[in-house]
GROMACS .gro file of C-alpha atoms in nm:
model
  356
    1MET     CA    1  -4.670   2.565   6.683
    2ILE     CA    2  -4.861   2.784   6.874
    3LEU     CA    3  -5.150   2.707   7.150
    4THR     CA    4  -5.462   2.893   7.196
    5ALA     CA    5  -5.714   2.887   7.523
    6SER     CA    6  -6.018   3.100   7.455
    7ALA     CA    7  -6.333   3.132   7.695
    8LYS     CA    8  -6.691   3.099   7.485
    9PHE     CA    9  -6.750   3.415   7.341
   10GLU     CA   10  -6.983   3.670   7.617
   11ASP     CA   11  -7.322   3.813   7.478
   12THR     CA   12  -7.379   4.046   7.774
   13GLN     CA   13  -7.233   4.435   7.850
   14ALA     CA   14  -6.931   4.313   8.043
   15GLU     CA   15  -6.645   4.642   8.139
   16GLU     CA   16  -6.346   4.327   8.161
   17LYS     CA   17  -6.375   4.013   7.963
   18ILE     CA   18  -6.198   3.635   7.916
   19VAL     CA   19  -5.959   3.674   7.579
   20THR     CA   20  -5.859   3.456   7.358
   21THR     CA   21  -5.472   3.399   7.523
   22TYR     CA   22  -5.194   3.246   7.317
   23TYR     CA   23  -4.901   3.050   7.504
   24PRO     CA   24  -4.805   3.104   7.740
   25SER     CA   25  -5.004   3.407   7.877
   26GLU     CA   26  -5.025   3.672   7.604
   27ILE     CA   27  -5.317   3.876   7.426
   28ASP     CA   28  -5.091   3.907   7.059
   29ARG     CA   29  -5.046   3.647   6.844
   30ASP     CA   30  -4.702   3.780   6.716
   31LEU     CA   31  -4.601   3.762   7.092
   32ALA     CA   32  -4.675   3.395   7.154
   33GLU     CA   33  -4.428   3.148   7.247
   34ARG     CA   34  -4.358   2.890   6.961
   35ILE     CA   35  -4.358   2.516   7.028
   36HIS     CA   36  -4.253   2.227   6.868
   37ILE     CA   37  -4.424   1.930   6.870
   38GLN     CA   38  -4.298   1.618   6.970
   39GLY     CA   39  -4.522   1.335   6.927
   40ILE     CA   40  -4.936   1.436   7.023
   41ASP     CA   41  -4.829   1.505   7.400
   42LEU     CA   42  -4.902   1.814   7.552
   43PHE     CA   43  -4.807   1.791   7.868
   44GLY     CA   44  -4.712   2.131   8.059
   45TYR     CA   45  -4.762   2.376   7.844
   46ASP     CA   46  -5.039   2.600   8.009
   47ILE     CA   47  -5.174   2.857   7.946
   48LYS     CA   48  -5.260   3.141   8.144
   49LEU     CA   49  -5.600   3.268   8.014
   50ARG     CA   50  -5.616   3.670   8.060
   51SER     CA   51  -5.894   3.933   8.112
   52VAL     CA   52  -5.870   4.294   8.018
   53PRO     CA   53  -6.086   4.598   7.967
   54ALA     CA   54  -6.370   4.605   7.743
   55HIS     CA   55  -6.675   4.876   7.591
   56GLY     CA   56  -6.922   4.795   7.363
   57ILE     CA   57  -6.964   4.926   7.013
   58ARG     CA   58  -7.296   5.019   6.801
   59GLY     CA   59  -7.350   5.022   6.459
   60ILE     CA   60  -7.561   5.071   6.098
   61VAL     CA   61  -7.447   4.937   5.770
   62LEU     CA   62  -7.592   5.095   5.473
   63ASP     CA   63  -7.595   5.070   5.110
   64ALA     CA   64  -7.372   5.236   4.807
   65ALA     CA   65  -7.726   5.443   4.831
   66GLY     CA   66  -7.725   5.532   5.220
   67ASN     CA   67  -7.962   5.284   5.294
   68PRO     CA   68  -7.984   5.092   5.612
   69VAL     CA   69  -7.933   4.674   5.487
   70PRO     CA   70  -8.079   4.437   5.741
   71LYS     CA   71  -7.960   4.092   5.824
   72ALA     CA   72  -7.593   4.164   5.709
   73LEU     CA   73  -7.383   3.961   5.853
   74VAL     CA   74  -7.083   4.213   6.101
   75SER     CA   75  -6.805   4.018   6.212
   76ILE     CA   76  -6.501   4.226   6.435
   77VAL     CA   77  -6.076   4.139   6.400
   78ARG     CA   78  -5.795   4.234   6.458
   79PRO     CA   79  -5.653   4.403   6.146
   80ALA     CA   80  -5.392   4.163   5.927
   81THR     CA   81  -5.118   4.229   6.039
   82GLY     CA   82  -4.732   4.082   5.874
   83THR     CA   83  -4.609   3.989   5.606
   84VAL     CA   84  -4.802   3.820   5.320
   85ALA     CA   85  -4.689   3.585   5.029
   86GLY     CA   86  -4.788   3.506   4.708
   87ILE     CA   87  -4.567   3.169   4.491
   88ARG     CA   88  -4.615   3.135   4.127
   89GLY     CA   89  -4.736   2.704   4.132
   90VAL     CA   90  -4.846   2.717   4.508
   91PHE     CA   91  -5.137   2.909   4.687
   92GLY     CA   92  -4.994   3.216   4.853
   93SER     CA   93  -5.079   3.291   5.251
   94GLN     CA   94  -5.202   3.593   5.379
   95PRO     CA   95  -5.155   3.679   5.724
   96ILE     CA   96  -5.436   3.537   5.989
   97GLU     CA   97  -5.775   3.729   6.129
   98THR     CA   98  -5.834   3.697   6.500
   99PRO     CA   99  -6.213   3.724   6.539
  100LEU     CA  100  -6.292   3.912   6.890
  101ALA     CA  101  -6.672   3.762   6.930
  102GLU     CA  102  -6.921   3.569   6.736
  103PRO     CA  103  -7.052   3.805   6.387
  104ALA     CA  104  -7.370   3.962   6.440
  105GLU     CA  105  -7.671   3.958   6.225
  106THR     CA  106  -7.792   4.384   6.183
  107ALA     CA  107  -8.185   4.389   6.259
  108PRO     CA  108  -8.441   4.559   6.008
  109ASP     CA  109  -8.263   4.910   6.167
  110GLY     CA  110  -7.925   4.785   5.986
  111THR     CA  111  -7.801   4.842   6.339
  112PHE     CA  112  -7.557   4.623   6.498
  113LYS     CA  113  -7.391   4.615   6.832
  114PHE     CA  114  -7.112   4.439   7.054
  115PRO     CA  115  -7.147   4.454   7.373
  116SER     CA  116  -6.845   4.344   7.488
  117VAL     CA  117  -6.531   4.460   7.309
  118MET     CA  118  -6.167   4.475   7.450
  119ARG     CA  119  -6.001   4.775   7.413
  120GLY     CA  120  -5.756   4.785   7.064
  121ASN     CA  121  -5.788   4.926   6.678
  122TRP     CA  122  -5.979   4.651   6.504
  123MET     CA  123  -6.134   4.566   6.151
  124LEU     CA  124  -6.557   4.562   6.128
  125ARG     CA  125  -6.664   4.364   5.830
  126GLY     CA  126  -6.980   4.411   5.640
  127VAL     CA  127  -7.081   4.093   5.421
  128VAL     CA  128  -7.427   4.053   5.220
  129THR     CA  129  -7.508   3.712   5.110
  130VAL     CA  130  -7.658   3.549   4.902
  131GLN     CA  131  -7.759   3.168   4.775
  132GLY     CA  132  -7.442   3.132   5.070
  133LEU     CA  133  -7.227   3.379   4.817
  134PRO     CA  134  -7.082   3.710   4.958
  135ALA     CA  135  -7.255   3.926   4.690
  136ARG     CA  136  -7.226   4.318   4.919
  137ALA     CA  137  -6.960   4.376   5.128
  138GLY     CA  138  -6.744   4.651   5.321
  139SER     CA  139  -6.517   4.719   5.585
  140ALA     CA  140  -6.433   5.009   5.910
  141GLU     CA  141  -6.212   5.057   6.140
  142VAL     CA  142  -6.269   5.146   6.464
  143ASN     CA  143  -6.061   5.192   6.787
  144VAL     CA  144  -6.219   5.117   7.191
  145ALA     CA  145  -6.046   5.342   7.382
  146ASP     CA  146  -6.257   5.419   7.706
  147ALA     CA  147  -6.607   5.447   7.656
  148GLU     CA  148  -6.867   5.216   7.484
  149VAL     CA  149  -6.843   5.376   7.065
  150GLU     CA  150  -7.108   5.476   6.918
  151GLY     CA  151  -7.233   5.602   6.541
  152VAL     CA  152  -6.993   5.343   6.317
  153THR     CA  153  -7.108   5.300   5.960
  154VAL     CA  154  -6.980   5.005   5.736
  155ARG     CA  155  -7.112   5.037   5.369
  156VAL     CA  156  -7.132   4.724   5.150
  157ALA     CA  157  -7.162   4.767   4.806
  158PRO     CA  158  -7.134   4.532   4.506
  159ALA     CA  159  -6.826   4.330   4.421
  160LEU     CA  160  -6.586   4.494   4.149
  161ASP     CA  161  -6.556   4.351   3.737
  162ILE     CA  162  -6.155   4.448   3.680
  163GLU     CA  163  -6.057   4.414   3.361
  164ILE     CA  164  -5.752   4.188   3.269
  165GLU     CA  165  -5.548   4.365   2.953
  166THR     CA  166  -5.274   4.220   2.842
  167ASP     CA  167  -4.902   4.283   2.711
  168PHE     CA  168  -4.698   4.061   2.544
  169GLY     CA  169  -4.447   4.244   2.310
  170ASP     CA  170  -4.332   4.145   1.982
  171SER     CA  171  -4.366   3.769   2.072
  172PRO     CA  172  -4.725   3.672   2.107
  173PRO     CA  173  -4.878   3.315   2.166
  174ALA     CA  174  -5.135   3.246   1.864
  175PRO     CA  175  -5.374   3.231   1.925
  176PRO     CA  176  -5.348   3.426   2.267
  177PRO     CA  177  -5.546   3.229   2.520
  178ALA     CA  178  -5.862   3.347   2.683
  179THR     CA  179  -5.785   3.182   3.004
  180ILE     CA  180  -5.551   3.404   3.100
  181PRO     CA  181  -5.639   3.580   3.473
  182ALA     CA  182  -5.686   3.164   3.609
  183LEU     CA  183  -5.354   3.110   3.434
  184VAL     CA  184  -5.173   3.355   3.543
  185VAL     CA  185  -5.242   3.631   3.809
  186THR     CA  186  -5.379   3.561   4.172
  187MET     CA  187  -5.534   3.786   4.412
  188ILE     CA  188  -5.514   3.773   4.746
  189PRO     CA  189  -5.768   3.945   4.911
  190LEU     CA  190  -5.631   4.124   5.271
  191ASP     CA  191  -5.977   4.292   5.420
  192SER     CA  192  -6.240   4.196   5.189
  193PRO     CA  193  -6.451   3.770   5.179
  194ARG     CA  194  -6.282   3.561   4.895
  195LEU     CA  195  -6.447   3.547   4.582
  196LEU     CA  196  -6.445   3.300   4.269
  197SER     CA  197  -6.244   3.434   3.943
  198PRO     CA  198  -6.459   3.401   3.632
  199PRO     CA  199  -6.444   3.025   3.542
  200PRO     CA  200  -6.178   2.912   3.280
  201GLY     CA  201  -6.267   2.857   2.963
  202ASP     CA  202  -6.346   3.080   2.656
  203LEU     CA  203  -6.472   3.431   2.670
  204PRO     CA  204  -6.750   3.533   2.462
  205PRO     CA  205  -6.685   3.730   2.208
  206GLY     CA  206  -6.526   4.051   2.267
  207GLU     CA  207  -6.597   4.032   2.654
  208ALA     CA  208  -6.232   4.139   2.832
  209PRO     CA  209  -6.101   3.916   3.034
  210ARG     CA  210  -6.155   4.053   3.446
  211PHE     CA  211  -6.074   3.918   3.798
  212ARG     CA  212  -6.450   3.999   4.040
  213GLY     CA  213  -6.381   4.103   4.323
  214PHE     CA  214  -6.423   4.410   4.659
  215ALA     CA  215  -6.281   4.760   4.610
  216GLY     CA  216  -5.943   4.631   4.915
  217LYS     CA  217  -5.622   4.569   4.948
  218TYR     CA  218  -5.464   4.262   4.789
  219LEU     CA  219  -5.145   4.064   4.686
  220VAL     CA  220  -5.056   4.071   4.296
  221VAL     CA  221  -4.904   3.714   4.209
  222PRO     CA  222  -4.838   3.510   3.919
  223ALA     CA  223  -5.061   3.203   3.978
  224SER     CA  224  -4.982   2.918   3.730
  225GLY     CA  225  -4.740   3.077   3.457
  226LEU     CA  226  -4.776   3.044   3.127
  227ALA     CA  227  -4.520   2.806   2.936
  228GLY     CA  228  -4.284   2.985   2.764
  229TYR     CA  229  -4.425   3.304   2.933
  230TYR     CA  230  -4.299   3.425   3.272
  231LEU     CA  231  -4.580   3.750   3.407
  232ALA     CA  232  -4.264   4.092   3.405
  233ALA     CA  233  -4.511   4.287   3.557
  234ALA     CA  234  -4.867   4.371   3.672
  235LEU     CA  235  -5.021   4.788   3.583
  236VAL     CA  236  -5.257   5.000   3.772
  237GLY     CA  237  -5.181   5.292   3.641
  238ASN     CA  238  -4.824   5.311   3.567
  239HIS     CA  239  -4.744   5.174   3.822
  240ASP     CA  240  -4.641   4.796   3.886
  241VAL     CA  241  -4.783   4.649   4.188
  242LEU     CA  242  -4.642   4.306   4.074
  243GLY     CA  243  -4.562   4.117   4.436
  244GLN     CA  244  -4.699   4.448   4.641
  245VAL     CA  245  -4.994   4.499   4.830
  246THR     CA  246  -5.224   4.695   4.610
  247ASP     CA  247  -5.574   4.898   4.653
  248ILE     CA  248  -5.793   4.830   4.400
  249ALA     CA  249  -6.130   5.019   4.314
  250ALA     CA  250  -6.382   5.081   4.087
  251GLY     CA  251  -6.260   5.212   3.759
  252ASP     CA  252  -5.943   5.042   3.807
  253THR     CA  253  -5.731   4.832   3.487
  254ILE     CA  254  -5.491   4.584   3.605
  255LYS     CA  255  -5.240   4.508   3.254
  256LEU     CA  256  -5.049   4.200   3.319
  257VAL     CA  257  -4.730   4.250   3.076
  258PHE     CA  258  -4.555   3.942   2.973
  259ARG     CA  259  -4.137   3.844   2.870
  260LYS     CA  260  -3.979   3.522   2.699
  261ASP     CA  261  -3.607   3.564   2.862
  262GLY     CA  262  -3.671   3.386   3.147
  263GLY     CA  263  -3.435   3.166   3.266
  264SER     CA  264  -3.487   2.851   3.503
  265VAL     CA  265  -3.308   2.682   3.808
  266HIS     CA  266  -3.208   2.304   3.795
  267GLY     CA  267  -3.132   2.015   4.100
  268ASN     CA  268  -3.177   1.751   4.251
  269VAL     CA  269  -3.286   1.780   4.702
  270GLU     CA  270  -3.112   1.538   4.925
  271GLN     CA  271  -3.328   1.312   5.031
  272GLY     CA  272  -3.555   1.550   4.868
  273ALA     CA  273  -3.816   1.288   4.741
  274GLY     CA  274  -4.195   1.459   4.751
  275ALA     CA  275  -4.023   1.789   4.896
  276LEU     CA  276  -4.139   2.143   4.804
  277VAL     CA  277  -3.923   2.344   4.607
  278VAL     CA  278  -3.958   2.717   4.628
  279LEU     CA  279  -3.749   3.002   4.465
  280MET     CA  280  -3.805   3.373   4.684
  281ALA     CA  281  -3.737   3.673   4.537
  282ASN     CA  282  -3.511   3.888   4.754
  283GLU     CA  283  -3.725   4.185   4.915
  284PRO     CA  284  -3.546   4.280   5.319
  285GLY     CA  285  -3.817   4.447   5.474
  286SER     CA  286  -4.138   4.430   5.251
  287ASN     CA  287  -4.496   4.322   5.362
  288ALA     CA  288  -4.502   4.105   5.096
  289ARG     CA  289  -4.302   3.790   4.923
  290LEU     CA  290  -4.308   3.670   4.619
  291GLY     CA  291  -4.189   3.308   4.507
  292TYR     CA  292  -4.207   3.043   4.195
  293SER     CA  293  -4.269   2.676   4.229
  294GLY     CA  294  -4.232   2.391   3.980
  295HIS     CA  295  -4.200   2.044   3.888
  296ARG     CA  296  -4.033   1.783   4.124
  297ASP     CA  297  -4.074   1.390   4.062
  298ALA     CA  298  -4.004   1.149   4.314
  299SER     CA  299  -3.635   1.127   4.307
  300GLY     CA  300  -3.572   1.460   4.451
  301ALA     CA  301  -3.472   1.591   4.104
  302PHE     CA  302  -3.711   1.990   4.057
  303THR     CA  303  -3.720   2.215   3.761
  304ILE     CA  304  -3.831   2.550   3.779
  305ALA     CA  305  -3.882   2.701   3.422
  306ASP     CA  306  -3.979   3.086   3.353
  307VAL     CA  307  -3.798   3.185   3.553
  308PRO     CA  308  -3.792   3.642   3.633
  309PRO     CA  309  -3.385   3.734   3.591
  310GLY     CA  310  -3.305   3.795   3.893
  311GLU     CA  311  -3.117   3.684   4.241
  312TYR     CA  312  -3.361   3.450   4.470
  313THR     CA  313  -3.351   3.244   4.776
  314ALA     CA  314  -3.387   2.860   4.704
  315VAL     CA  315  -3.556   2.626   5.005
  316ALA     CA  316  -3.704   2.253   5.026
  317GLY     CA  317  -3.897   2.160   5.217
  318LYS     CA  318  -4.167   1.916   5.314
  319GLY     CA  319  -4.441   2.091   5.552
  320PHE     CA  320  -4.361   2.442   5.570
  321PRO     CA  321  -4.413   2.681   5.760
  322ASP     CA  322  -4.626   2.990   5.669
  323PHE     CA  323  -4.466   3.168   5.372
  324GLY     CA  324  -4.581   3.516   5.600
  325SER     CA  325  -4.392   3.407   5.912
  326ALA     CA  326  -4.103   3.499   6.054
  327ASP     CA  327  -4.010   3.102   6.115
  328PHE     CA  328  -4.003   3.070   5.686
  329ALA     CA  329  -3.809   3.443   5.687
  330THR     CA  330  -3.516   3.210   5.871
  331MET     CA  331  -3.536   2.934   5.732
  332LEU     CA  332  -3.455   3.120   5.408
  333THR     CA  333  -3.166   3.285   5.664
  334SER     CA  334  -3.038   3.000   5.815
  335SER     CA  335  -3.124   2.718   5.473
  336GLY     CA  336  -3.112   2.878   5.207
  337LYS     CA  337  -2.886   2.919   4.849
  338ARG     CA  338  -2.890   3.216   4.685
  339VAL     CA  339  -2.948   3.171   4.314
  340ARG     CA  340  -2.909   3.413   4.026
  341VAL     CA  341  -3.083   3.335   3.707
  342GLU     CA  342  -3.007   3.485   3.365
  343ALA     CA  343  -3.197   3.524   3.070
  344GLY     CA  344  -3.281   3.267   2.881
  345SER     CA  345  -3.004   3.060   3.102
  346THR     CA  346  -3.035   2.699   3.320
  347ALA     CA  347  -2.910   2.764   3.710
  348GLN     CA  348  -2.801   2.519   3.892
  349ALA     CA  349  -2.908   2.458   4.283
  350ASP     CA  350  -2.868   2.124   4.438
  351LEU     CA  351  -3.058   2.188   4.772
  352ARG     CA  352  -3.092   1.935   5.107
  353LEU     CA  353  -3.432   1.879   5.308
  354VAL     CA  354  -3.513   2.106   5.565
  355VAL     CA  355  -3.641   1.870   5.823
  356GLN     CA  356  -3.995   2.099   6.023
   0.00000   0.00000   0.00000
């Protein structure tokens, strides 16, 4: 657990401002000292609030045609850092963004202002909503150094519909399901608002499956799966971006490649009733983690089916830390069990429950 303390966001110009501070007295979340909760008594964990130099930011939000956009909501955050993770069968995790100030609404001429922002590299995100949902969005990076920053431009654009193609090789399902995007692929946005993809259901005749989102960076990972198949690749152009952070832009098409030669992992978790078992692909040094989960019963028995052949680390736990965190990486190293999955075969992996 990480403890934080902050003062109320200030709306006046200031050369010094009190900022969100992490235990014991860090302004960088990644440097915070983690604590282990024993009950609910947090006595003795004192946080010393920090104050830092600060300067204003002035800018404007424009649409794709260069026109000012009034009533857009502009937020300022620390750009996401660290590792992002996606686990088939459960929702993954994305790096935490830290807001630096209350969001600002653009004036009738499209302008906005943040009166007091600490020095550093930040991301400005503009969002225009319709009936409470993001309709247009965009972002811009800004560096605050020794003086007020002026003339920042944030351009917002409508959401994209990215067409999804499928390749089942010589073993297609009959008939091909019309809900493939919702079933087998998740696009985790890293620098734009999250949008709901088109709901599952039969597509109108002649309409291709699609993903809806804003241009930007995404982690492309398997979702809940398609029985008897595994997602072997997700191609944007000639590049396989499955399990990787990639840029998605207007005009891109994602080709999903499926295979039927997957293996499975079966085993038991000692005293593991209700435990979650995850099978993580080994990608040392990557900024993304890819994993798989599967069925488990009340006795602690589990099966993870349709797994791509390869080397994995299996771990079972309750109340897992963030899958992208350093704590989870430590858990994999200290308590994980190496498993090799062969095509068309079942691997055995009996695990001990990791208690956090």
